[in-house]
mmCIF file with all atom_site columns, C-alpha atoms in Angstrom:
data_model
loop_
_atom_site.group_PDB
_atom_site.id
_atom_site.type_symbol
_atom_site.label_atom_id
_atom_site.label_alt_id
_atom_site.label_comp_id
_atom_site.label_asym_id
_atom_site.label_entity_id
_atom_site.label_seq_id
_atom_site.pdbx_PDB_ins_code
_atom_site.Cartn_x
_atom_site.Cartn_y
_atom_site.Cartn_z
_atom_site.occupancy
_atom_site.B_iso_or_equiv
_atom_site.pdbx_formal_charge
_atom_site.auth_seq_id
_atom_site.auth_comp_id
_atom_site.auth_asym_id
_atom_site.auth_atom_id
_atom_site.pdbx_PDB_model_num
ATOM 1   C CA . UNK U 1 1   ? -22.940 -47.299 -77.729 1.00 80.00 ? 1412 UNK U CA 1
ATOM 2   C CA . UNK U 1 2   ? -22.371 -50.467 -76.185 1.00 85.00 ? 1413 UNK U CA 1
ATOM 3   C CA . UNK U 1 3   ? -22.794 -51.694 -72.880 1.00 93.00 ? 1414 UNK U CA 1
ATOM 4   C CA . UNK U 1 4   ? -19.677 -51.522 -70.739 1.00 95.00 ? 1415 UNK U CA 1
ATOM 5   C CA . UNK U 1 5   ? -17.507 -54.877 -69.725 1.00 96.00 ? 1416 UNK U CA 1
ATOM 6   C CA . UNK U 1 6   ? -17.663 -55.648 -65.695 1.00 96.00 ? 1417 UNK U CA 1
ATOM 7   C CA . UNK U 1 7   ? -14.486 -56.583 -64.126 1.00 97.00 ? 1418 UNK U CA 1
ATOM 8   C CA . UNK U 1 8   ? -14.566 -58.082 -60.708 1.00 97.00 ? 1419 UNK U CA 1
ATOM 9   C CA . UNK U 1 9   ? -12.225 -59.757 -58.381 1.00 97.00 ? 1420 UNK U CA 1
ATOM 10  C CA . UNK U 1 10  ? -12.490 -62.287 -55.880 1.00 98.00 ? 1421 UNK U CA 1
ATOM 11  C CA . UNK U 1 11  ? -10.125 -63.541 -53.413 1.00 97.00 ? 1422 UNK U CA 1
ATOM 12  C CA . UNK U 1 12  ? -11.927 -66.522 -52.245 1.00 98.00 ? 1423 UNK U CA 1
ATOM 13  C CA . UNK U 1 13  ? -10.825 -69.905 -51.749 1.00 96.00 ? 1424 UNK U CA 1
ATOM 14  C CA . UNK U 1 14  ? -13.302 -71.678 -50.743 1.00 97.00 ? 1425 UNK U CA 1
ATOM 15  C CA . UNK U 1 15  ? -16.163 -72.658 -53.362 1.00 97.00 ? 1426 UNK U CA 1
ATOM 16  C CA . UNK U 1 16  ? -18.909 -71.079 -51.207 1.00 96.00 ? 1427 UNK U CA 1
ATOM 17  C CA . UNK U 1 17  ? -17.552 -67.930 -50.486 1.00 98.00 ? 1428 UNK U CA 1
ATOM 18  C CA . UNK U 1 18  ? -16.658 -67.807 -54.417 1.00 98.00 ? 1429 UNK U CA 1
ATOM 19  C CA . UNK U 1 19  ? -20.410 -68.733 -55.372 1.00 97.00 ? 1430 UNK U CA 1
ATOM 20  C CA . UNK U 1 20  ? -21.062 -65.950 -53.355 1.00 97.00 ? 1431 UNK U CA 1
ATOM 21  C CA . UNK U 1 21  ? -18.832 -63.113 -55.058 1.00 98.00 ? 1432 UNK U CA 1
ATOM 22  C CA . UNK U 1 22  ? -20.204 -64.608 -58.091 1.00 98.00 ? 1433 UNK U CA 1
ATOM 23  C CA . UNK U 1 23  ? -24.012 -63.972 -57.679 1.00 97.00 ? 1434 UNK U CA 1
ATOM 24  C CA . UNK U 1 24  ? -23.076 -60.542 -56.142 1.00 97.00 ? 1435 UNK U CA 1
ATOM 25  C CA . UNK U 1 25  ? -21.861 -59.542 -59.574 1.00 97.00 ? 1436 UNK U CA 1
ATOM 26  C CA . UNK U 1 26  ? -24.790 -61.859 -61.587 1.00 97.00 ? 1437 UNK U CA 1
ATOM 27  C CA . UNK U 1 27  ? -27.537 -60.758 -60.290 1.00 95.00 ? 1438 UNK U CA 1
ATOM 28  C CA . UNK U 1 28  ? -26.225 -57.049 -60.538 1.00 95.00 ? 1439 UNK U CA 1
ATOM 29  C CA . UNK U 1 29  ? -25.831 -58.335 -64.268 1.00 95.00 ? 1440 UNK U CA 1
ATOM 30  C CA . UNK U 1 30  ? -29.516 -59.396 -64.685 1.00 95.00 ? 1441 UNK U CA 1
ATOM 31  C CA . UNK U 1 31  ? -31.587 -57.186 -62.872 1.00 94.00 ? 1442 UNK U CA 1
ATOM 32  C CA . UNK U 1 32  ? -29.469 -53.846 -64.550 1.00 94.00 ? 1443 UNK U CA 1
ATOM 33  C CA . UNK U 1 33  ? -30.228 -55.794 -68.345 1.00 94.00 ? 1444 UNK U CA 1
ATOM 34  C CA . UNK U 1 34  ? -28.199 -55.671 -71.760 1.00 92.00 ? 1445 UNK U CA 1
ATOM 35  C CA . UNK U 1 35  ? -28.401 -51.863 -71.825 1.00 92.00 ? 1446 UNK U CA 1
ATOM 36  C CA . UNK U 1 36  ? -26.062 -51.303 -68.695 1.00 94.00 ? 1447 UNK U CA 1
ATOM 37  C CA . UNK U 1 37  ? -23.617 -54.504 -68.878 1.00 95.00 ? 1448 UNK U CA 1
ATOM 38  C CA . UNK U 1 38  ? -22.371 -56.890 -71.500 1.00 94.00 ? 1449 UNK U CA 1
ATOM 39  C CA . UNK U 1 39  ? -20.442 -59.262 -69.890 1.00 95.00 ? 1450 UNK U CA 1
ATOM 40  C CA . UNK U 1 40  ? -18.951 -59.707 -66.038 1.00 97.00 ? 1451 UNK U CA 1
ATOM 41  C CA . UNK U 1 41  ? -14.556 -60.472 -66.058 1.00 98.00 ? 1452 UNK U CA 1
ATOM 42  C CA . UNK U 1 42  ? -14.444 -62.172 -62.670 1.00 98.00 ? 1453 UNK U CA 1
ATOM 43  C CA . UNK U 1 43  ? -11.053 -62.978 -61.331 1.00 98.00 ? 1454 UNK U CA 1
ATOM 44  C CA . UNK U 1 44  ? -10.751 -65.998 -58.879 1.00 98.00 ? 1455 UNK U CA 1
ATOM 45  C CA . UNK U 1 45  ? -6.685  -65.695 -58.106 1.00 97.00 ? 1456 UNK U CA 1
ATOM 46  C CA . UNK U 1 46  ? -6.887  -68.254 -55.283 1.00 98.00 ? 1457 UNK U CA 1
ATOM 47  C CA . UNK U 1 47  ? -7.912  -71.006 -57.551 1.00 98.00 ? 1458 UNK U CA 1
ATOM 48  C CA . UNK U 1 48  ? -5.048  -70.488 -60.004 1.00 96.00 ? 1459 UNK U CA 1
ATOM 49  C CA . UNK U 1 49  ? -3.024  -73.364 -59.227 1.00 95.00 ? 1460 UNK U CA 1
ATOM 50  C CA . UNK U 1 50  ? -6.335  -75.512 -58.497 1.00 97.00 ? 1461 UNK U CA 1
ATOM 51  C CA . UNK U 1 51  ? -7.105  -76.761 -62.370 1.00 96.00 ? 1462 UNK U CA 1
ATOM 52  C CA . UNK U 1 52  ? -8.758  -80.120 -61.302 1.00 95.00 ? 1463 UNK U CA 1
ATOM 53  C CA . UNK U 1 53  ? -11.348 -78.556 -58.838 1.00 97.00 ? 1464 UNK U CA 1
ATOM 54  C CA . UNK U 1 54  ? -11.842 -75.867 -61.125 1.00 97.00 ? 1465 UNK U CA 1
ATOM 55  C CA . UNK U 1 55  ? -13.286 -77.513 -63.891 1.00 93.00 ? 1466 UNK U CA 1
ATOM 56  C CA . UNK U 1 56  ? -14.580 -80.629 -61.550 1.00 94.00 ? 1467 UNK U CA 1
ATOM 57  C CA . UNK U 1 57  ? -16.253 -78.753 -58.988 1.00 95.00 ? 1468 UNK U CA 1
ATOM 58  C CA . UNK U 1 58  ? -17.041 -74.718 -59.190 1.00 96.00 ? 1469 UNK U CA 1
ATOM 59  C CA . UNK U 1 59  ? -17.711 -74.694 -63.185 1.00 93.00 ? 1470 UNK U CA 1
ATOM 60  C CA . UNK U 1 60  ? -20.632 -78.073 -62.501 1.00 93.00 ? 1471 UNK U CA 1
ATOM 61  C CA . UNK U 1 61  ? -21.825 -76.263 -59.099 1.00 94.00 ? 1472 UNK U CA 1
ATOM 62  C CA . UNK U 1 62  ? -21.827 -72.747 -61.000 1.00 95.00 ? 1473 UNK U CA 1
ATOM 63  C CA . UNK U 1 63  ? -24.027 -74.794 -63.766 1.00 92.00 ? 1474 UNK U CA 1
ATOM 64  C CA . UNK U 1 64  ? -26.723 -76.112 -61.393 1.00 94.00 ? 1475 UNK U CA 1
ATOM 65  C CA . UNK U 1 65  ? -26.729 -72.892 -59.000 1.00 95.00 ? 1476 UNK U CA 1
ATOM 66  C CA . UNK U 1 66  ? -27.470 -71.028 -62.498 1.00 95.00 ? 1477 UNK U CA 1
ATOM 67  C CA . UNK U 1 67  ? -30.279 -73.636 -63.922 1.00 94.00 ? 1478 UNK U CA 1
ATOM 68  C CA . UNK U 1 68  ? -31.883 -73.339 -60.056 1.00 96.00 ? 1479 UNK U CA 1
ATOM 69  C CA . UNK U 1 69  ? -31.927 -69.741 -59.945 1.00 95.00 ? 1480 UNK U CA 1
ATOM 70  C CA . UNK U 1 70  ? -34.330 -69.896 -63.422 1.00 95.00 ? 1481 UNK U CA 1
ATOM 71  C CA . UNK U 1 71  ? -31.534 -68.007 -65.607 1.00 95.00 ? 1482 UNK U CA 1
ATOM 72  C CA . UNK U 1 72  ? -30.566 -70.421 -67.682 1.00 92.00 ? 1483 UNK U CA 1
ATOM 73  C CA . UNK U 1 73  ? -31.737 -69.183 -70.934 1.00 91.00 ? 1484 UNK U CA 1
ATOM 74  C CA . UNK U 1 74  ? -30.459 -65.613 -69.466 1.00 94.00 ? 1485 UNK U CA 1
ATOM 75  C CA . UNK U 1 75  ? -26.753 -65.789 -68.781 1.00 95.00 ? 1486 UNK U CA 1
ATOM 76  C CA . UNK U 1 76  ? -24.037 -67.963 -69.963 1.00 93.00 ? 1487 UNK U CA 1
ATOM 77  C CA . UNK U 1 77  ? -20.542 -68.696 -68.588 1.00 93.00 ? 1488 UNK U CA 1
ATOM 78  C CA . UNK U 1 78  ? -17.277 -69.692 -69.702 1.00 94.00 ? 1489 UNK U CA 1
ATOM 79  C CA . UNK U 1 79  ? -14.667 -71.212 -68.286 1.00 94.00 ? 1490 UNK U CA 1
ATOM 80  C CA . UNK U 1 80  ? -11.058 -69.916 -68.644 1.00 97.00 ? 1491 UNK U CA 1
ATOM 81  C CA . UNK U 1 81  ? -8.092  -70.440 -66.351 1.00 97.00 ? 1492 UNK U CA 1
ATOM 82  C CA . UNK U 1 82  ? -4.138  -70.995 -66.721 1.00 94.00 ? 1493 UNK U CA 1
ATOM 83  C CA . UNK U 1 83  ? -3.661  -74.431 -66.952 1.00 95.00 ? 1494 UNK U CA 1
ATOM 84  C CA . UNK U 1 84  ? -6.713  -74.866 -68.675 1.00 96.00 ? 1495 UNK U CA 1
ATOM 85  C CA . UNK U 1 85  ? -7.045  -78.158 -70.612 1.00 96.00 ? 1496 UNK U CA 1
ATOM 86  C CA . UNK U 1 86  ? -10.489 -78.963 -72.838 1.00 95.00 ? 1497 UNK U CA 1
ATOM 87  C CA . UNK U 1 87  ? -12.057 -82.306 -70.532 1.00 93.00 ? 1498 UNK U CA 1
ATOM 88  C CA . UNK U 1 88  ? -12.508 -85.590 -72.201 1.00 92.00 ? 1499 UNK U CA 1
ATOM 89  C CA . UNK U 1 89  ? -15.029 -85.994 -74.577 1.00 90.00 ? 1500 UNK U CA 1
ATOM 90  C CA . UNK U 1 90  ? -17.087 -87.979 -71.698 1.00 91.00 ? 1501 UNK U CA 1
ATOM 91  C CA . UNK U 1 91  ? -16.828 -85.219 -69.117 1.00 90.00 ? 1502 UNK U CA 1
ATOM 92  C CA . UNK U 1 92  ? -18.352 -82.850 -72.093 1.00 89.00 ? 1503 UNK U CA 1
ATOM 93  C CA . UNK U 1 93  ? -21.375 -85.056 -72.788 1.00 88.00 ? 1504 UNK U CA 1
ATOM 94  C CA . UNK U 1 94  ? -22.414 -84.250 -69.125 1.00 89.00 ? 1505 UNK U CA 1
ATOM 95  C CA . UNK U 1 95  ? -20.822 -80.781 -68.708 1.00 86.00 ? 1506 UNK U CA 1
ATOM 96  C CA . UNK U 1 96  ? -20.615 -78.970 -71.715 1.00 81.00 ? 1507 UNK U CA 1
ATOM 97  C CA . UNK U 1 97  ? -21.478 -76.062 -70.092 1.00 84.00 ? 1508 UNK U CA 1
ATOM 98  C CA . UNK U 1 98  ? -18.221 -73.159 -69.827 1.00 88.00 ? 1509 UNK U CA 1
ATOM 99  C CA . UNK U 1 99  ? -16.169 -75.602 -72.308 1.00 93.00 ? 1510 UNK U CA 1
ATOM 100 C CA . UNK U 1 100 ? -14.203 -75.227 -74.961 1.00 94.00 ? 1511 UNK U CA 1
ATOM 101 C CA . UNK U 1 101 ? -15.242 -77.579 -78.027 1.00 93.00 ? 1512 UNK U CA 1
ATOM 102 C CA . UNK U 1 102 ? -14.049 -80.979 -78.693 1.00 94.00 ? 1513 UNK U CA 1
ATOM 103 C CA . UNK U 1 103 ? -10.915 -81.733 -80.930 1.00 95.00 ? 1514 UNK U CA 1
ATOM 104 C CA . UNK U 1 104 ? -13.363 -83.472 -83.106 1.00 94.00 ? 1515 UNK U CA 1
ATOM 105 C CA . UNK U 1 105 ? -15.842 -80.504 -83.098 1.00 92.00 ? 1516 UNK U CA 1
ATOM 106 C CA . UNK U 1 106 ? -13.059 -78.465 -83.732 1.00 94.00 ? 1517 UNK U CA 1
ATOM 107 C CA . UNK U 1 107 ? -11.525 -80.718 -86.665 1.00 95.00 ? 1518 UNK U CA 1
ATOM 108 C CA . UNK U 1 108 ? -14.922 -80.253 -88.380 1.00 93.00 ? 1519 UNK U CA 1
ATOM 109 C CA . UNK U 1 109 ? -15.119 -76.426 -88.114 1.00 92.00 ? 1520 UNK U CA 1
ATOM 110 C CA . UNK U 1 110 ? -11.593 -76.539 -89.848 1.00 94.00 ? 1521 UNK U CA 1
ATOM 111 C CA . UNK U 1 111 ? -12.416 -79.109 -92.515 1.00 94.00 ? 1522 UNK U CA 1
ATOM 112 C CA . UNK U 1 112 ? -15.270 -76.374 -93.477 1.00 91.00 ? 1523 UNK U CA 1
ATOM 113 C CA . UNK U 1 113 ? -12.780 -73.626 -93.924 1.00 92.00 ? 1524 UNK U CA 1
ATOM 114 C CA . UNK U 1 114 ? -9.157  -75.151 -94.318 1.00 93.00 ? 1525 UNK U CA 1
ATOM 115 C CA . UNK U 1 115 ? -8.853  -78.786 -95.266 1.00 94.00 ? 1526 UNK U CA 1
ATOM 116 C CA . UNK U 1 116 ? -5.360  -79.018 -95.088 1.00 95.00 ? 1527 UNK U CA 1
ATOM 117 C CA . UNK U 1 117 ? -5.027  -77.726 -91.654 1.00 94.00 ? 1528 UNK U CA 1
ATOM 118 C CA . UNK U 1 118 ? -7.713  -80.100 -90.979 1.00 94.00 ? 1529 UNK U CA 1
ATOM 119 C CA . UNK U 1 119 ? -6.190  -83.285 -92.772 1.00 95.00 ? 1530 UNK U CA 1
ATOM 120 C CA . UNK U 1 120 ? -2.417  -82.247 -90.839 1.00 93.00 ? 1531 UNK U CA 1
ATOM 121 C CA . UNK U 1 121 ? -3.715  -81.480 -87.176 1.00 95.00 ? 1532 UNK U CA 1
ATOM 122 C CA . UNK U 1 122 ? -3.607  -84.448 -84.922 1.00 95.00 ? 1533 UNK U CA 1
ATOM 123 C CA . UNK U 1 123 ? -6.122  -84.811 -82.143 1.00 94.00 ? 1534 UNK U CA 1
ATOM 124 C CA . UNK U 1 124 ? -3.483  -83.769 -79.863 1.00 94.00 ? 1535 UNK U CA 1
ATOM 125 C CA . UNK U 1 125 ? -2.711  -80.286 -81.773 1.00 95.00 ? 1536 UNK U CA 1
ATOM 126 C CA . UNK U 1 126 ? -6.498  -79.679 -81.708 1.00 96.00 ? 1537 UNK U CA 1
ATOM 127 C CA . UNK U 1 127 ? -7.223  -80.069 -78.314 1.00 96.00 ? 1538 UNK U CA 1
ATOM 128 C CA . UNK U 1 128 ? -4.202  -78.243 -77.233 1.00 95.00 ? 1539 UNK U CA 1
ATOM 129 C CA . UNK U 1 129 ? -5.133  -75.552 -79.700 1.00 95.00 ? 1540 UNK U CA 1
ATOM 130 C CA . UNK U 1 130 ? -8.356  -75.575 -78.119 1.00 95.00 ? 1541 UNK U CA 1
ATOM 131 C CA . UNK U 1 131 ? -7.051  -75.290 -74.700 1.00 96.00 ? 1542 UNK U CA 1
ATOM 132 C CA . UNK U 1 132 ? -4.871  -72.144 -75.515 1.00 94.00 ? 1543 UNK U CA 1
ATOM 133 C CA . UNK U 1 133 ? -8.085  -70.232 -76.125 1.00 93.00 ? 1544 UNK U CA 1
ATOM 134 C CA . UNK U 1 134 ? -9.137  -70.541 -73.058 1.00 95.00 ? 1545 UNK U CA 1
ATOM 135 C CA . UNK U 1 135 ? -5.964  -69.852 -71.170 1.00 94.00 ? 1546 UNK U CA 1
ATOM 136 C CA . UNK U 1 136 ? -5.995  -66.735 -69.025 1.00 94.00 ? 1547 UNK U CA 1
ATOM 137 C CA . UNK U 1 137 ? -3.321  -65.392 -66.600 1.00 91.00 ? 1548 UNK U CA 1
ATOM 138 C CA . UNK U 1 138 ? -5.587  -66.172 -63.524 1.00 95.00 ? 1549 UNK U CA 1
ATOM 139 C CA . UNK U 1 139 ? -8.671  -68.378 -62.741 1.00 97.00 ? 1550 UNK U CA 1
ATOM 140 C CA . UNK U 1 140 ? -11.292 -66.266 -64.645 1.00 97.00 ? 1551 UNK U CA 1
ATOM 141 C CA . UNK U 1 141 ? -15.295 -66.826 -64.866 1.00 97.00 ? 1552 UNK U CA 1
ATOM 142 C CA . UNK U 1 142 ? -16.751 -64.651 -67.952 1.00 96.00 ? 1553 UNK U CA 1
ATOM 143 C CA . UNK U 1 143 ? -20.556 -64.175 -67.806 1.00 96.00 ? 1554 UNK U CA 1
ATOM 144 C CA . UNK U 1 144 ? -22.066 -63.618 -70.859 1.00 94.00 ? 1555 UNK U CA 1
ATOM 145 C CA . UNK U 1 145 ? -25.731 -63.090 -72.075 1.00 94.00 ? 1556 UNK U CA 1
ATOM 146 C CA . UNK U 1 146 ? -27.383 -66.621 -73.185 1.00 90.00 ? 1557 UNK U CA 1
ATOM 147 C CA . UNK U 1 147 ? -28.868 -65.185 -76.245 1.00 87.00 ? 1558 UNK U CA 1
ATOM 148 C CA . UNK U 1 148 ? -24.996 -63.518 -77.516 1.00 81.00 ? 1559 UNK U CA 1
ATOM 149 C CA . UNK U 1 149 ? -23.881 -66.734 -76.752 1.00 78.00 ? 1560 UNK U CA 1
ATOM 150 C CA . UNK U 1 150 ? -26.435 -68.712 -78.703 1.00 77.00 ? 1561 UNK U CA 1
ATOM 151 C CA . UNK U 1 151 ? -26.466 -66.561 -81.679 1.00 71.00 ? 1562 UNK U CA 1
ATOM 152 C CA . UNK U 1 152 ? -22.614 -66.388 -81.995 1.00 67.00 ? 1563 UNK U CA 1
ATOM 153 C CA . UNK U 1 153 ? -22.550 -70.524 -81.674 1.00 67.00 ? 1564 UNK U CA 1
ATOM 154 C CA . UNK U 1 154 ? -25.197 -70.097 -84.420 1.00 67.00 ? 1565 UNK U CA 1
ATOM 155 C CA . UNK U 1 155 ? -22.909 -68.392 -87.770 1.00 61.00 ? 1566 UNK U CA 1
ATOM 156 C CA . UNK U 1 156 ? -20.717 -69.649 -89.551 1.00 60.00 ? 1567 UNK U CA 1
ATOM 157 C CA . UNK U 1 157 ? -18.027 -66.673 -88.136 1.00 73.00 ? 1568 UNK U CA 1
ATOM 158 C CA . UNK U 1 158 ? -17.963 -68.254 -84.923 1.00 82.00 ? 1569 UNK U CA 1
ATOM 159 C CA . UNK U 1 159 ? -16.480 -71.647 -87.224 1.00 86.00 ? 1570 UNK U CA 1
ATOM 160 C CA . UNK U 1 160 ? -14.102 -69.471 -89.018 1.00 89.00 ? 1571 UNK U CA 1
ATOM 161 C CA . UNK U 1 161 ? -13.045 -67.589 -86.156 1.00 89.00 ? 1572 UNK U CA 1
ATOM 162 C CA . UNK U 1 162 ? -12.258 -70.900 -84.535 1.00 91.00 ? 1573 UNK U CA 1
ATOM 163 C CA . UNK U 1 163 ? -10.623 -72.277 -87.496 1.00 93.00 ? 1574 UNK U CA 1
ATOM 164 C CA . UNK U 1 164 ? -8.342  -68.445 -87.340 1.00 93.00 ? 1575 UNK U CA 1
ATOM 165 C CA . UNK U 1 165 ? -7.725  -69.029 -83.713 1.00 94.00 ? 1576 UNK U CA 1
ATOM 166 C CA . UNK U 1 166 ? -6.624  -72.438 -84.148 1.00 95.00 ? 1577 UNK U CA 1
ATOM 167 C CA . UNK U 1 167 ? -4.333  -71.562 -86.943 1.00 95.00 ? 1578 UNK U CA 1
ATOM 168 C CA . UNK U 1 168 ? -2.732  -68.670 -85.267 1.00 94.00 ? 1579 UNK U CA 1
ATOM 169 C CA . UNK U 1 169 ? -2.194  -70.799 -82.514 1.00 94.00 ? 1580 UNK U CA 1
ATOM 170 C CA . UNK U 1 170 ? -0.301  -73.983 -84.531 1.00 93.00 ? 1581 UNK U CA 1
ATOM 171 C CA . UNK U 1 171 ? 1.752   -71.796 -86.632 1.00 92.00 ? 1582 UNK U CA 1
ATOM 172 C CA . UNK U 1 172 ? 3.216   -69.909 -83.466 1.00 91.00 ? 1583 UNK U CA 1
ATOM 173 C CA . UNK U 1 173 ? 3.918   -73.468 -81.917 1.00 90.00 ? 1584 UNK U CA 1
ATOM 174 C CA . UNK U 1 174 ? 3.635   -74.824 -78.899 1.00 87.00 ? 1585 UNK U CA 1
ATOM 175 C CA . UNK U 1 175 ? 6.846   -74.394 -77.039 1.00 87.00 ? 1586 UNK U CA 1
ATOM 176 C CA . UNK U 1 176 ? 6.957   -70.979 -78.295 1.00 88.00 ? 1587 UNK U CA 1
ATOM 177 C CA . UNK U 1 177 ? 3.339   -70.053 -76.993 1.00 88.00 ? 1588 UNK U CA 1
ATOM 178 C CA . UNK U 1 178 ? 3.705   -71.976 -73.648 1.00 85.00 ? 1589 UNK U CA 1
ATOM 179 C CA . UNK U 1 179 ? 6.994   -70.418 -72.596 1.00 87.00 ? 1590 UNK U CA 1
ATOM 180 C CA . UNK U 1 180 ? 5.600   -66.651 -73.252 1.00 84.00 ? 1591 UNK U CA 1
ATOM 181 C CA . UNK U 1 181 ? 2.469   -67.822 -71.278 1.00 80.00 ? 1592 UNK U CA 1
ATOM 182 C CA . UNK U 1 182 ? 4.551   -69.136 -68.428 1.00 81.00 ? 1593 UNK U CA 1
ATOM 183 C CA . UNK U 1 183 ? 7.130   -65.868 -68.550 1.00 84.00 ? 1594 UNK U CA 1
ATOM 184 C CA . UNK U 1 184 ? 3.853   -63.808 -68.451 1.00 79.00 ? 1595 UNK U CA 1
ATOM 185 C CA . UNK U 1 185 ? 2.756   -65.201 -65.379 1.00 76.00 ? 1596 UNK U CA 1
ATOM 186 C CA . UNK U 1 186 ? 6.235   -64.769 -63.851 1.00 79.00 ? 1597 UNK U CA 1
ATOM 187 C CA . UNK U 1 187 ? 7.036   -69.131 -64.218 1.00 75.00 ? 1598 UNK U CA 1
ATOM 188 C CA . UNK U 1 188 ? 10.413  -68.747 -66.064 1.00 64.00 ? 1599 UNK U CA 1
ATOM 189 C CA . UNK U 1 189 ? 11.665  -65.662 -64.094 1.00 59.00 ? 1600 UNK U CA 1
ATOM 190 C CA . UNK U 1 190 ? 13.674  -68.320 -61.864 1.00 47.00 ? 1601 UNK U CA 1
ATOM 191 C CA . UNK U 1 191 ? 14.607  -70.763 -64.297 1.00 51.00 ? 1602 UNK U CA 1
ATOM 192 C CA . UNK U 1 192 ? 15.710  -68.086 -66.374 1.00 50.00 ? 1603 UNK U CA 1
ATOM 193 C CA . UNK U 1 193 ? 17.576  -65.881 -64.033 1.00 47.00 ? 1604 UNK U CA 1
ATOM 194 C CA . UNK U 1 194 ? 21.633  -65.695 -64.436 1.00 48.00 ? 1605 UNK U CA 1
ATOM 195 C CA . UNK U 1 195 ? 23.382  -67.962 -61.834 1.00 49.00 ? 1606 UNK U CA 1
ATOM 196 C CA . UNK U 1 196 ? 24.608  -66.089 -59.211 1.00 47.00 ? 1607 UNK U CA 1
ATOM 197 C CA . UNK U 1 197 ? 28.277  -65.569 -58.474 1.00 49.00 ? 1608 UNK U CA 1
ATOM 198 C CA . UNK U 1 198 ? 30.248  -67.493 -55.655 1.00 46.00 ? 1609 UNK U CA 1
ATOM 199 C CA . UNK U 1 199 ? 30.396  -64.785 -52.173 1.00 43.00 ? 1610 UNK U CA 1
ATOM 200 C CA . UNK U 1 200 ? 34.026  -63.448 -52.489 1.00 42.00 ? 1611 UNK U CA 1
ATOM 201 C CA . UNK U 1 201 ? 35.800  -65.378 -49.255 1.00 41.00 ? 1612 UNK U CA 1
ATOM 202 C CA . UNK U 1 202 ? 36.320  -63.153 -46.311 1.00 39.00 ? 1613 UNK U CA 1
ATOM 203 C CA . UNK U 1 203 ? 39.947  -61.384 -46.352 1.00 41.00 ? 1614 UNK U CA 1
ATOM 204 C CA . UNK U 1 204 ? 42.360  -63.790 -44.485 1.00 44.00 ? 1615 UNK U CA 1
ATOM 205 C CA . UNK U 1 205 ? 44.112  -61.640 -41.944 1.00 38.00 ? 1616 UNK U CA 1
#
């Protein structure tokens, strides 16, 4: 049977106070093993609408806090989030770590299993593509075992489930796809909402 998922939730805005919540539910992940947790859901809604520190600050600090606590080659995180957008391919050299691949890592997984797709995608589909996998409804960090991670990174299924992901996500489109992510995390309700009708003028006596 397998291990169960984790879900926790944090409401803290401040990167310290987060790093906390997050090595109360890591190192309740590592010291109970494989056998009594696969994989922590944390849920960070105060950093929803904060994209740019997300990526720049908690996901490098999580990174170093993680190598200095020894556990590198133990757990492994990734980074999703609602406006998530896959860095430049400089920012990855330095911080792979929580990213989603590269449109030109991607391109190559798809010229392995569709070369059309491949030959049709511009960088600009891919790395939006990309980017839609990792899209949540709030500011998530998923913890996942090192060796899972490794393993899966490792087959070729990981390439073709890519490649389906990225497929799936093209032929949709993107208007269509943004617009139900933004109506599921209540964006549109106002935009969408009927006008409302002029108040009826008092009764003139």
């Amino acid at each position: 049977r397998p291990a169960p998922i984790a879900y926790a939730h944090s409401e803290a805005g401040s990167v310290a106070s987060l790093l906390v919540d997050f090595w109360a539910s890591a190192c309740g992940m590592a010291e109970g093993g494989e056998e009594s947790c696969s994989s922590i859901v944390l849920s960070a809604p105060s950093w929803d609408d904060r994209w740019g520190e997300w990526h720049r600050t908690v996901f490098p600090l999580l990174e170093a806090s993680v190598l200095a606590a020894g556990l590198g080659r133990t757990l492994g995180i990734v980074c999703f989030h609602p406006q998530y957008e896959t860095p430049s391919d400089a920012w990855l050299a330095r911080h792979r770590f929580g990213h989603m691949h590269s449109p030109s890592k991607l391109r190559r997984y798809l010229r392995e299993h569709d070369a059309a797709l491949a030959a049709r995608s511009s960088e600009s589909d891919l790395r939006w593509a990309g980017s839609y996998q990792r899209r949540s409804p709030h500011a998530l960090i998923n913890v996942l075992w090192a060796r899972q991670l490794e393993a899966a990174e490792r087959r070729r299924k990981s390439s073709s489930l890519y490649t389906r992901n990225i497929r799936a996500a093209l032929e949709a489109g993107r208007v269509s796809l943004e617009e139900e992510r933004r109506r599921e995390r209540g964006e549109l309700t106002a935009e969408l909402a009927p006008p409302r009708p002029p108040s009826a003028s008092p009764p003139q006596p």
